[in-house]
Amino acid sequence: MSEAEIAGMAPPAGAKHVLTTRLRDGSSVVLDHDAVVGRVESAIGWLEQAGVDATLVVCTGEFPKLAHTRPLLLAERLFVSGVEGLCGGDTKDGVLGVVCPLPQQIAMSLAKWAGVAARVEVAAATPYDGGTPAAVAAAAADLAGRGARWIVLDCMGYTEAMRTAARQRSGVPVLLARSVVARLAGEVVA
């Protein structure tokens, strides 16, 4: 995509559903969720025409039903279900901490994770453009201070170094989206 096309997908002021992603050049961009959906669906169609056995949408943002003819895995659904399976017993009567990339995503995160825990606490720390393990660790420590028994790093952009720093600083288990999703998706193609 050209810079102009990417700029055309920017969220309008006050948008409630935004996504962030890393571009090929390493920079990141914030996109309007609704502007992305059609492009994701087109990419799924292109991949299926190319003969893939299954497609994984590698974003933990929520997506509506997407057209597909072969198995379609959504990172968001795998991650939420995986987290619920791993720590649901500890969080049904406790607190789940969520680190999301952007302050604009806090309300979305609260709604998304509400069914997994009795209480959800959210903090923002970007994995992109200067996001550091120390910043993610600070967000995790804040969440642990608010009572989180488990913390999830809810973006595929968070790294193992960020998870390690968050675990060390918070003192509670930290689940990394890319690890949970990759392990669950691997079962489909194994």
Short mmCIF file of N, CA and C in Angstrom, two decimals, residues 16-188:
data_model
loop_
_atom_site.label_atom_id
_atom_site.label_comp_id
_atom_site.label_asym_id
_atom_site.label_seq_id
_atom_site.Cartn_x
_atom_site.Cartn_y
_atom_site.Cartn_z
N LYS A 16 -13.89 4.93 18.13
CA LYS A 16 -13.88 4.05 19.29
C LYS A 16 -13.25 2.70 19.01
N HIS A 17 -13.09 2.35 17.75
CA HIS A 17 -12.54 1.04 17.39
C HIS A 17 -11.36 1.25 16.45
N VAL A 18 -10.16 1.23 17.02
CA VAL A 18 -8.95 1.45 16.25
C VAL A 18 -8.00 0.26 16.40
N LEU A 19 -7.14 0.10 15.43
CA LEU A 19 -6.11 -0.94 15.45
C LEU A 19 -4.77 -0.27 15.24
N THR A 20 -3.71 -0.88 15.72
CA THR A 20 -2.37 -0.39 15.45
C THR A 20 -1.55 -1.55 14.90
N THR A 21 -0.66 -1.24 13.99
CA THR A 21 0.16 -2.29 13.38
C THR A 21 1.51 -1.73 13.00
N ARG A 22 2.46 -2.64 12.85
CA ARG A 22 3.80 -2.28 12.40
C ARG A 22 3.84 -2.39 10.89
N LEU A 23 4.42 -1.40 10.26
CA LEU A 23 4.58 -1.40 8.81
C LEU A 23 5.90 -2.08 8.42
N ARG A 24 6.04 -2.37 7.16
CA ARG A 24 7.23 -3.05 6.66
C ARG A 24 8.52 -2.31 7.02
N ASP A 25 8.47 -0.98 7.08
CA ASP A 25 9.68 -0.19 7.39
C ASP A 25 9.98 -0.11 8.88
N GLY A 26 9.15 -0.78 9.70
CA GLY A 26 9.37 -0.81 11.15
C GLY A 26 8.59 0.24 11.92
N SER A 27 8.04 1.23 11.23
CA SER A 27 7.22 2.23 11.91
C SER A 27 5.84 1.63 12.18
N SER A 28 5.03 2.33 12.97
CA SER A 28 3.68 1.84 13.23
C SER A 28 2.67 2.88 12.80
N VAL A 29 1.43 2.43 12.71
CA VAL A 29 0.35 3.30 12.29
C VAL A 29 -0.92 2.90 13.03
N VAL A 30 -1.78 3.87 13.29
CA VAL A 30 -3.09 3.61 13.87
C VAL A 30 -4.10 3.68 12.73
N LEU A 31 -4.96 2.65 12.65
CA LEU A 31 -5.92 2.54 11.56
C LEU A 31 -7.34 2.43 12.10
N ASP A 32 -8.28 2.90 11.30
CA ASP A 32 -9.69 2.75 11.62
C ASP A 32 -10.07 1.28 11.39
N HIS A 33 -10.63 0.66 12.38
CA HIS A 33 -11.00 -0.76 12.30
C HIS A 33 -11.85 -1.04 11.07
N ASP A 34 -12.90 -0.25 10.87
CA ASP A 34 -13.83 -0.53 9.77
C ASP A 34 -13.16 -0.39 8.41
N ALA A 35 -12.14 0.47 8.30
CA ALA A 35 -11.43 0.62 7.03
C ALA A 35 -10.55 -0.59 6.74
N VAL A 36 -10.19 -1.33 7.76
CA VAL A 36 -9.30 -2.48 7.61
C VAL A 36 -10.04 -3.74 7.20
N VAL A 37 -11.27 -3.89 7.65
CA VAL A 37 -12.01 -5.14 7.48
C VAL A 37 -12.06 -5.60 6.02
N GLY A 38 -12.41 -4.73 5.10
CA GLY A 38 -12.49 -5.10 3.69
C GLY A 38 -11.16 -5.58 3.14
N ARG A 39 -10.09 -4.93 3.54
CA ARG A 39 -8.75 -5.33 3.08
C ARG A 39 -8.35 -6.68 3.64
N VAL A 40 -8.72 -6.94 4.89
CA VAL A 40 -8.42 -8.25 5.49
C VAL A 40 -9.18 -9.33 4.73
N GLU A 41 -10.43 -9.07 4.43
CA GLU A 41 -11.23 -10.04 3.69
C GLU A 41 -10.65 -10.29 2.30
N SER A 42 -10.19 -9.24 1.64
CA SER A 42 -9.54 -9.40 0.32
C SER A 42 -8.28 -10.24 0.43
N ALA A 43 -7.50 -10.01 1.48
CA ALA A 43 -6.27 -10.79 1.67
C ALA A 43 -6.59 -12.26 1.91
N ILE A 44 -7.64 -12.53 2.66
CA ILE A 44 -8.05 -13.92 2.89
C ILE A 44 -8.40 -14.58 1.56
N GLY A 45 -9.17 -13.89 0.73
CA GLY A 45 -9.53 -14.43 -0.59
C GLY A 45 -8.31 -14.70 -1.45
N TRP A 46 -7.36 -13.77 -1.44
CA TRP A 46 -6.13 -13.93 -2.23
C TRP A 46 -5.35 -15.15 -1.75
N LEU A 47 -5.22 -15.31 -0.42
CA LEU A 47 -4.48 -16.45 0.13
C LEU A 47 -5.17 -17.77 -0.22
N GLU A 48 -6.48 -17.79 -0.13
CA GLU A 48 -7.20 -19.02 -0.46
C GLU A 48 -7.06 -19.36 -1.94
N GLN A 49 -7.07 -18.35 -2.80
CA GLN A 49 -6.85 -18.59 -4.24
C GLN A 49 -5.44 -19.14 -4.48
N ALA A 50 -4.50 -18.73 -3.63
CA ALA A 50 -3.12 -19.20 -3.76
C ALA A 50 -2.95 -20.62 -3.24
N GLY A 51 -3.99 -21.16 -2.57
CA GLY A 51 -3.96 -22.55 -2.16
C GLY A 51 -3.61 -22.83 -0.71
N VAL A 52 -3.68 -21.85 0.16
CA VAL A 52 -3.37 -22.13 1.57
C VAL A 52 -4.36 -23.13 2.15
N ASP A 53 -3.91 -23.87 3.15
CA ASP A 53 -4.79 -24.82 3.84
C ASP A 53 -5.64 -24.12 4.88
N ALA A 54 -5.09 -23.07 5.50
CA ALA A 54 -5.79 -22.32 6.54
C ALA A 54 -5.19 -20.93 6.59
N THR A 55 -5.96 -19.98 7.09
CA THR A 55 -5.50 -18.60 7.23
C THR A 55 -5.61 -18.19 8.69
N LEU A 56 -4.58 -17.51 9.17
CA LEU A 56 -4.58 -16.96 10.52
C LEU A 56 -4.53 -15.45 10.40
N VAL A 57 -5.55 -14.77 10.92
CA VAL A 57 -5.55 -13.31 10.98
C VAL A 57 -4.76 -12.94 12.23
N VAL A 58 -3.56 -12.42 11.99
CA VAL A 58 -2.60 -12.18 13.07
C VAL A 58 -2.79 -10.78 13.65
N CYS A 59 -3.91 -10.60 14.32
CA CYS A 59 -4.24 -9.36 15.01
C CYS A 59 -5.18 -9.74 16.14
N THR A 60 -4.94 -9.19 17.33
CA THR A 60 -5.83 -9.52 18.44
C THR A 60 -7.02 -8.57 18.54
N GLY A 61 -7.19 -7.72 17.52
CA GLY A 61 -8.40 -6.91 17.45
C GLY A 61 -9.58 -7.78 17.06
N GLU A 62 -10.76 -7.33 17.43
CA GLU A 62 -11.98 -8.09 17.10
C GLU A 62 -12.39 -7.82 15.65
N PHE A 63 -12.83 -8.87 14.96
CA PHE A 63 -13.30 -8.74 13.59
C PHE A 63 -14.69 -9.35 13.46
N PRO A 64 -15.50 -8.79 12.55
CA PRO A 64 -16.81 -9.40 12.30
C PRO A 64 -16.61 -10.70 11.51
N LYS A 65 -17.68 -11.36 11.20
CA LYS A 65 -17.60 -12.57 10.37
C LYS A 65 -16.95 -12.19 9.05
N LEU A 66 -15.91 -12.92 8.68
CA LEU A 66 -15.17 -12.65 7.44
C LEU A 66 -15.43 -13.78 6.46
N ALA A 67 -15.61 -13.43 5.19
CA ALA A 67 -15.84 -14.44 4.15
C ALA A 67 -14.59 -15.31 4.00
N HIS A 68 -14.80 -16.62 3.92
CA HIS A 68 -13.70 -17.55 3.71
C HIS A 68 -14.27 -18.89 3.26
N THR A 69 -13.43 -19.69 2.61
CA THR A 69 -13.85 -21.01 2.16
C THR A 69 -13.02 -22.11 2.79
N ARG A 70 -11.95 -21.75 3.45
CA ARG A 70 -11.07 -22.71 4.13
C ARG A 70 -10.99 -22.31 5.60
N PRO A 71 -10.40 -23.14 6.43
CA PRO A 71 -10.32 -22.79 7.85
C PRO A 71 -9.73 -21.39 8.07
N LEU A 72 -10.42 -20.62 8.88
CA LEU A 72 -10.00 -19.25 9.20
C LEU A 72 -9.85 -19.15 10.71
N LEU A 73 -8.66 -18.82 11.14
CA LEU A 73 -8.37 -18.66 12.56
C LEU A 73 -8.18 -17.19 12.86
N LEU A 74 -8.82 -16.73 13.91
CA LEU A 74 -8.68 -15.34 14.32
C LEU A 74 -7.87 -15.29 15.61
N ALA A 75 -6.77 -14.56 15.58
CA ALA A 75 -5.89 -14.47 16.75
C ALA A 75 -6.66 -14.01 17.99
N GLU A 76 -7.55 -13.07 17.82
CA GLU A 76 -8.32 -12.55 18.96
C GLU A 76 -9.11 -13.67 19.64
N ARG A 77 -9.81 -14.47 18.86
CA ARG A 77 -10.62 -15.54 19.45
C ARG A 77 -9.75 -16.61 20.09
N LEU A 78 -8.65 -16.96 19.42
CA LEU A 78 -7.74 -17.94 20.00
C LEU A 78 -7.17 -17.43 21.31
N PHE A 79 -6.79 -16.17 21.35
CA PHE A 79 -6.15 -15.61 22.55
C PHE A 79 -7.14 -15.51 23.70
N VAL A 80 -8.31 -14.96 23.46
CA VAL A 80 -9.29 -14.82 24.54
C VAL A 80 -9.68 -16.20 25.07
N SER A 81 -9.96 -17.13 24.19
CA SER A 81 -10.35 -18.48 24.63
C SER A 81 -9.19 -19.18 25.33
N GLY A 82 -7.98 -19.01 24.81
CA GLY A 82 -6.81 -19.61 25.44
C GLY A 82 -6.57 -19.07 26.83
N VAL A 83 -6.68 -17.75 26.97
CA VAL A 83 -6.50 -17.14 28.29
C VAL A 83 -7.57 -17.64 29.25
N GLU A 84 -8.80 -17.69 28.79
CA GLU A 84 -9.88 -18.17 29.65
C GLU A 84 -9.62 -19.60 30.09
N GLY A 85 -9.15 -20.42 29.17
CA GLY A 85 -8.84 -21.80 29.51
C GLY A 85 -7.67 -21.93 30.47
N LEU A 86 -6.68 -21.09 30.31
CA LEU A 86 -5.49 -21.17 31.15
C LEU A 86 -5.69 -20.60 32.55
N CYS A 87 -6.41 -19.49 32.64
CA CYS A 87 -6.47 -18.83 33.95
C CYS A 87 -7.88 -18.48 34.40
N GLY A 88 -8.89 -18.97 33.70
CA GLY A 88 -10.27 -18.65 34.04
C GLY A 88 -10.64 -18.98 35.47
N GLY A 89 -10.13 -20.08 36.00
CA GLY A 89 -10.44 -20.44 37.38
C GLY A 89 -9.91 -19.42 38.37
N ASP A 90 -8.77 -18.82 38.05
CA ASP A 90 -8.18 -17.81 38.93
C ASP A 90 -8.80 -16.44 38.75
N THR A 91 -9.42 -16.20 37.62
CA THR A 91 -9.91 -14.85 37.36
C THR A 91 -11.43 -14.72 37.46
N LYS A 92 -12.14 -15.83 37.49
CA LYS A 92 -13.61 -15.74 37.56
C LYS A 92 -14.05 -14.98 38.82
N ASP A 93 -13.23 -15.08 39.86
CA ASP A 93 -13.54 -14.34 41.08
C ASP A 93 -12.42 -13.35 41.39
N GLY A 94 -11.60 -13.06 40.41
CA GLY A 94 -10.46 -12.18 40.64
C GLY A 94 -10.29 -11.16 39.54
N VAL A 95 -9.06 -10.67 39.40
CA VAL A 95 -8.77 -9.57 38.49
C VAL A 95 -7.83 -10.04 37.38
N LEU A 96 -8.19 -9.73 36.15
CA LEU A 96 -7.33 -9.95 34.99
C LEU A 96 -6.79 -8.59 34.56
N GLY A 97 -5.48 -8.50 34.42
CA GLY A 97 -4.86 -7.28 33.93
C GLY A 97 -4.60 -7.40 32.44
N VAL A 98 -4.88 -6.35 31.71
CA VAL A 98 -4.69 -6.34 30.26
C VAL A 98 -3.82 -5.15 29.89
N VAL A 99 -2.74 -5.42 29.16
CA VAL A 99 -1.95 -4.34 28.59
C VAL A 99 -2.30 -4.28 27.11
N CYS A 100 -2.81 -3.13 26.68
CA CYS A 100 -3.15 -2.91 25.27
C CYS A 100 -2.22 -1.81 24.74
N PRO A 101 -2.08 -1.70 23.43
CA PRO A 101 -1.13 -0.75 22.87
C PRO A 101 -1.48 0.73 23.06
N LEU A 102 -2.75 1.09 22.92
CA LEU A 102 -3.13 2.50 22.84
C LEU A 102 -4.14 2.89 23.91
N PRO A 103 -4.03 4.10 24.45
CA PRO A 103 -5.06 4.56 25.39
C PRO A 103 -6.46 4.51 24.78
N GLN A 104 -6.58 4.75 23.46
CA GLN A 104 -7.89 4.71 22.80
C GLN A 104 -8.49 3.30 22.79
N GLN A 105 -7.71 2.28 23.11
CA GLN A 105 -8.19 0.91 23.10
C GLN A 105 -8.63 0.41 24.48
N ILE A 106 -8.51 1.23 25.49
CA ILE A 106 -8.84 0.78 26.85
C ILE A 106 -10.30 0.36 26.96
N ALA A 107 -11.22 1.15 26.47
CA ALA A 107 -12.65 0.79 26.56
C ALA A 107 -12.93 -0.49 25.79
N MET A 108 -12.33 -0.65 24.60
CA MET A 108 -12.51 -1.87 23.81
C MET A 108 -11.99 -3.08 24.59
N SER A 109 -10.85 -2.91 25.24
CA SER A 109 -10.25 -4.00 26.00
C SER A 109 -11.12 -4.40 27.19
N LEU A 110 -11.66 -3.42 27.88
CA LEU A 110 -12.55 -3.73 29.00
C LEU A 110 -13.73 -4.57 28.55
N ALA A 111 -14.33 -4.20 27.43
CA ALA A 111 -15.48 -4.94 26.91
C ALA A 111 -15.07 -6.33 26.43
N LYS A 112 -13.96 -6.41 25.72
CA LYS A 112 -13.49 -7.67 25.15
C LYS A 112 -13.20 -8.72 26.22
N TRP A 113 -12.60 -8.32 27.31
CA TRP A 113 -12.16 -9.26 28.32
C TRP A 113 -13.14 -9.42 29.49
N ALA A 114 -14.25 -8.72 29.48
CA ALA A 114 -15.19 -8.72 30.60
C ALA A 114 -15.68 -10.11 30.99
N GLY A 115 -15.89 -11.00 30.04
CA GLY A 115 -16.41 -12.32 30.35
C GLY A 115 -15.39 -13.28 30.92
N VAL A 116 -14.12 -12.90 30.92
CA VAL A 116 -13.06 -13.79 31.36
C VAL A 116 -12.78 -13.65 32.86
N ALA A 117 -13.10 -12.50 33.42
CA ALA A 117 -12.74 -12.24 34.82
C ALA A 117 -13.85 -11.49 35.53
N ALA A 118 -13.85 -11.60 36.85
CA ALA A 118 -14.81 -10.85 37.65
C ALA A 118 -14.57 -9.35 37.48
N ARG A 119 -13.28 -8.99 37.37
CA ARG A 119 -12.92 -7.59 37.15
C ARG A 119 -11.74 -7.54 36.19
N VAL A 120 -11.78 -6.58 35.30
CA VAL A 120 -10.70 -6.38 34.33
C VAL A 120 -10.13 -5.00 34.55
N GLU A 121 -8.81 -4.93 34.61
CA GLU A 121 -8.09 -3.66 34.70
C GLU A 121 -7.22 -3.55 33.46
N VAL A 122 -7.15 -2.36 32.87
CA VAL A 122 -6.42 -2.18 31.62
C VAL A 122 -5.43 -1.02 31.75
N ALA A 123 -4.26 -1.21 31.17
CA ALA A 123 -3.25 -0.16 31.05
C ALA A 123 -2.72 -0.18 29.62
N ALA A 124 -2.28 0.95 29.13
CA ALA A 124 -1.76 1.04 27.76
C ALA A 124 -0.25 1.21 27.76
N ALA A 125 0.42 0.47 26.88
CA ALA A 125 1.85 0.60 26.64
C ALA A 125 2.11 0.04 25.25
N THR A 126 2.57 0.86 24.34
CA THR A 126 2.74 0.42 22.96
C THR A 126 3.92 -0.53 22.79
N PRO A 127 3.76 -1.54 21.94
CA PRO A 127 4.89 -2.39 21.61
C PRO A 127 5.69 -1.81 20.43
N TYR A 128 5.21 -0.73 19.85
CA TYR A 128 5.78 -0.17 18.63
C TYR A 128 6.44 1.19 18.88
N ASP A 129 7.14 1.67 17.86
CA ASP A 129 7.72 3.02 17.85
C ASP A 129 8.26 3.47 19.20
N GLY A 130 9.30 2.83 19.64
CA GLY A 130 9.91 3.23 20.90
C GLY A 130 9.33 2.54 22.11
N GLY A 131 8.33 1.68 21.91
CA GLY A 131 7.81 0.91 23.04
C GLY A 131 8.93 0.03 23.56
N THR A 132 9.08 -0.05 24.84
CA THR A 132 10.20 -0.79 25.42
C THR A 132 9.70 -1.82 26.42
N PRO A 133 10.52 -2.83 26.69
CA PRO A 133 10.17 -3.77 27.75
C PRO A 133 9.92 -3.04 29.08
N ALA A 134 10.70 -2.00 29.35
CA ALA A 134 10.52 -1.26 30.61
C ALA A 134 9.15 -0.60 30.68
N ALA A 135 8.67 -0.04 29.58
CA ALA A 135 7.35 0.60 29.58
C ALA A 135 6.25 -0.43 29.75
N VAL A 136 6.38 -1.57 29.10
CA VAL A 136 5.39 -2.63 29.26
C VAL A 136 5.43 -3.17 30.68
N ALA A 137 6.63 -3.32 31.24
CA ALA A 137 6.78 -3.78 32.62
C ALA A 137 6.14 -2.82 33.60
N ALA A 138 6.28 -1.52 33.35
CA ALA A 138 5.66 -0.52 34.23
C ALA A 138 4.14 -0.65 34.20
N ALA A 139 3.59 -0.87 33.00
CA ALA A 139 2.13 -1.05 32.89
C ALA A 139 1.70 -2.31 33.63
N ALA A 140 2.48 -3.38 33.50
CA ALA A 140 2.16 -4.63 34.19
C ALA A 140 2.24 -4.46 35.71
N ALA A 141 3.24 -3.74 36.19
CA ALA A 141 3.37 -3.50 37.63
C ALA A 141 2.18 -2.69 38.15
N ASP A 142 1.74 -1.72 37.34
CA ASP A 142 0.54 -0.94 37.71
C ASP A 142 -0.67 -1.86 37.84
N LEU A 143 -0.83 -2.78 36.90
CA LEU A 143 -1.97 -3.70 36.93
C LEU A 143 -1.88 -4.64 38.13
N ALA A 144 -0.69 -5.13 38.43
CA ALA A 144 -0.52 -5.98 39.60
C ALA A 144 -0.87 -5.20 40.87
N GLY A 145 -0.52 -3.93 40.88
CA GLY A 145 -0.87 -3.08 42.01
C GLY A 145 -2.37 -2.87 42.15
N ARG A 146 -3.09 -3.05 41.07
CA ARG A 146 -4.55 -2.95 41.10
C ARG A 146 -5.20 -4.31 41.35
N GLY A 147 -4.39 -5.32 41.67
CA GLY A 147 -4.93 -6.62 42.05
C GLY A 147 -4.91 -7.70 40.99
N ALA A 148 -4.32 -7.46 39.84
CA ALA A 148 -4.33 -8.47 38.77
C ALA A 148 -3.61 -9.74 39.22
N ARG A 149 -4.28 -10.89 39.01
CA ARG A 149 -3.68 -12.20 39.30
C ARG A 149 -2.96 -12.75 38.08
N TRP A 150 -3.39 -12.33 36.91
CA TRP A 150 -2.80 -12.69 35.62
C TRP A 150 -2.77 -11.41 34.79
N ILE A 151 -1.80 -11.34 33.88
CA ILE A 151 -1.72 -10.19 32.97
C ILE A 151 -1.59 -10.74 31.56
N VAL A 152 -2.33 -10.13 30.63
CA VAL A 152 -2.20 -10.49 29.22
C VAL A 152 -1.66 -9.29 28.45
N LEU A 153 -0.74 -9.59 27.54
CA LEU A 153 -0.21 -8.57 26.63
C LEU A 153 -0.99 -8.72 25.33
N ASP A 154 -1.99 -7.87 25.15
CA ASP A 154 -3.02 -8.05 24.13
C ASP A 154 -2.70 -7.34 22.81
N CYS A 155 -1.64 -7.78 22.17
CA CYS A 155 -1.29 -7.33 20.83
C CYS A 155 -0.21 -8.28 20.33
N MET A 156 -0.24 -8.62 19.07
CA MET A 156 0.77 -9.51 18.51
C MET A 156 2.14 -8.83 18.45
N GLY A 157 2.19 -7.52 18.64
CA GLY A 157 3.45 -6.79 18.59
C GLY A 157 4.30 -6.91 19.85
N TYR A 158 3.71 -7.33 20.95
CA TYR A 158 4.49 -7.50 22.17
C TYR A 158 5.47 -8.66 21.99
N THR A 159 6.66 -8.53 22.56
CA THR A 159 7.72 -9.52 22.38
C THR A 159 7.97 -10.33 23.64
N GLU A 160 8.76 -11.37 23.47
CA GLU A 160 9.15 -12.20 24.61
C GLU A 160 9.92 -11.37 25.64
N ALA A 161 10.75 -10.45 25.18
CA ALA A 161 11.49 -9.58 26.11
C ALA A 161 10.52 -8.73 26.92
N MET A 162 9.45 -8.28 26.30
CA MET A 162 8.44 -7.49 27.00
C MET A 162 7.72 -8.34 28.03
N ARG A 163 7.40 -9.59 27.65
CA ARG A 163 6.74 -10.48 28.60
C ARG A 163 7.65 -10.76 29.80
N THR A 164 8.90 -11.05 29.53
CA THR A 164 9.85 -11.34 30.62
C THR A 164 9.96 -10.16 31.58
N ALA A 165 10.09 -8.96 31.03
CA ALA A 165 10.19 -7.77 31.87
C ALA A 165 8.92 -7.56 32.67
N ALA A 166 7.77 -7.77 32.03
CA ALA A 166 6.48 -7.61 32.71
C ALA A 166 6.33 -8.61 33.85
N ARG A 167 6.73 -9.84 33.61
CA ARG A 167 6.64 -10.90 34.63
C ARG A 167 7.53 -10.57 35.82
N GLN A 168 8.76 -10.16 35.52
CA GLN A 168 9.71 -9.85 36.60
C GLN A 168 9.23 -8.66 37.43
N ARG A 169 8.72 -7.65 36.78
CA ARG A 169 8.31 -6.42 37.49
C ARG A 169 6.99 -6.59 38.23
N SER A 170 6.05 -7.35 37.65
CA SER A 170 4.72 -7.48 38.25
C SER A 170 4.65 -8.58 39.29
N GLY A 171 5.44 -9.63 39.10
CA GLY A 171 5.39 -10.76 40.01
C GLY A 171 4.21 -11.69 39.80
N VAL A 172 3.48 -11.52 38.70
CA VAL A 172 2.36 -12.41 38.39
C VAL A 172 2.56 -13.01 36.99
N PRO A 173 1.89 -14.13 36.68
CA PRO A 173 2.03 -14.72 35.35
C PRO A 173 1.58 -13.74 34.25
N VAL A 174 2.32 -13.74 33.15
CA VAL A 174 2.03 -12.86 32.02
C VAL A 174 1.91 -13.71 30.76
N LEU A 175 0.81 -13.57 30.05
CA LEU A 175 0.57 -14.33 28.82
C LEU A 175 0.79 -13.42 27.62
N LEU A 176 1.57 -13.92 26.68
CA LEU A 176 1.94 -13.20 25.47
C LEU A 176 1.06 -13.66 24.31
N ALA A 177 0.38 -12.72 23.67
CA ALA A 177 -0.55 -13.08 22.59
C ALA A 177 0.11 -13.93 21.52
N ARG A 178 1.27 -13.52 21.05
CA ARG A 178 1.87 -14.25 19.93
C ARG A 178 2.20 -15.69 20.30
N SER A 179 2.57 -15.95 21.54
CA SER A 179 2.88 -17.32 21.96
C SER A 179 1.62 -18.18 22.07
N VAL A 180 0.62 -17.66 22.75
CA VAL A 180 -0.62 -18.43 22.92
C VAL A 180 -1.26 -18.71 21.56
N VAL A 181 -1.35 -17.69 20.72
CA VAL A 181 -1.97 -17.85 19.40
C VAL A 181 -1.18 -18.83 18.54
N ALA A 182 0.13 -18.70 18.49
CA ALA A 182 0.95 -19.59 17.66
C ALA A 182 0.81 -21.05 18.09
N ARG A 183 0.80 -21.28 19.39
CA ARG A 183 0.68 -22.65 19.87
C ARG A 183 -0.67 -23.26 19.55
N LEU A 184 -1.72 -22.48 19.72
CA LEU A 184 -3.06 -23.00 19.40
C LEU A 184 -3.23 -23.17 17.89
N ALA A 185 -2.80 -22.20 17.11
CA ALA A 185 -2.92 -22.31 15.65
C ALA A 185 -2.09 -23.47 15.11
N GLY A 186 -0.97 -23.74 15.75
CA GLY A 186 -0.13 -24.85 15.31
C GLY A 186 -0.83 -26.18 15.36
N GLU A 187 -1.80 -26.31 16.24
CA GLU A 187 -2.55 -27.56 16.31
C GLU A 187 -3.36 -27.82 15.04
N VAL A 188 -3.76 -26.75 14.37
CA VAL A 188 -4.57 -26.90 13.15
C VAL A 188 -3.73 -27.41 11.99
#
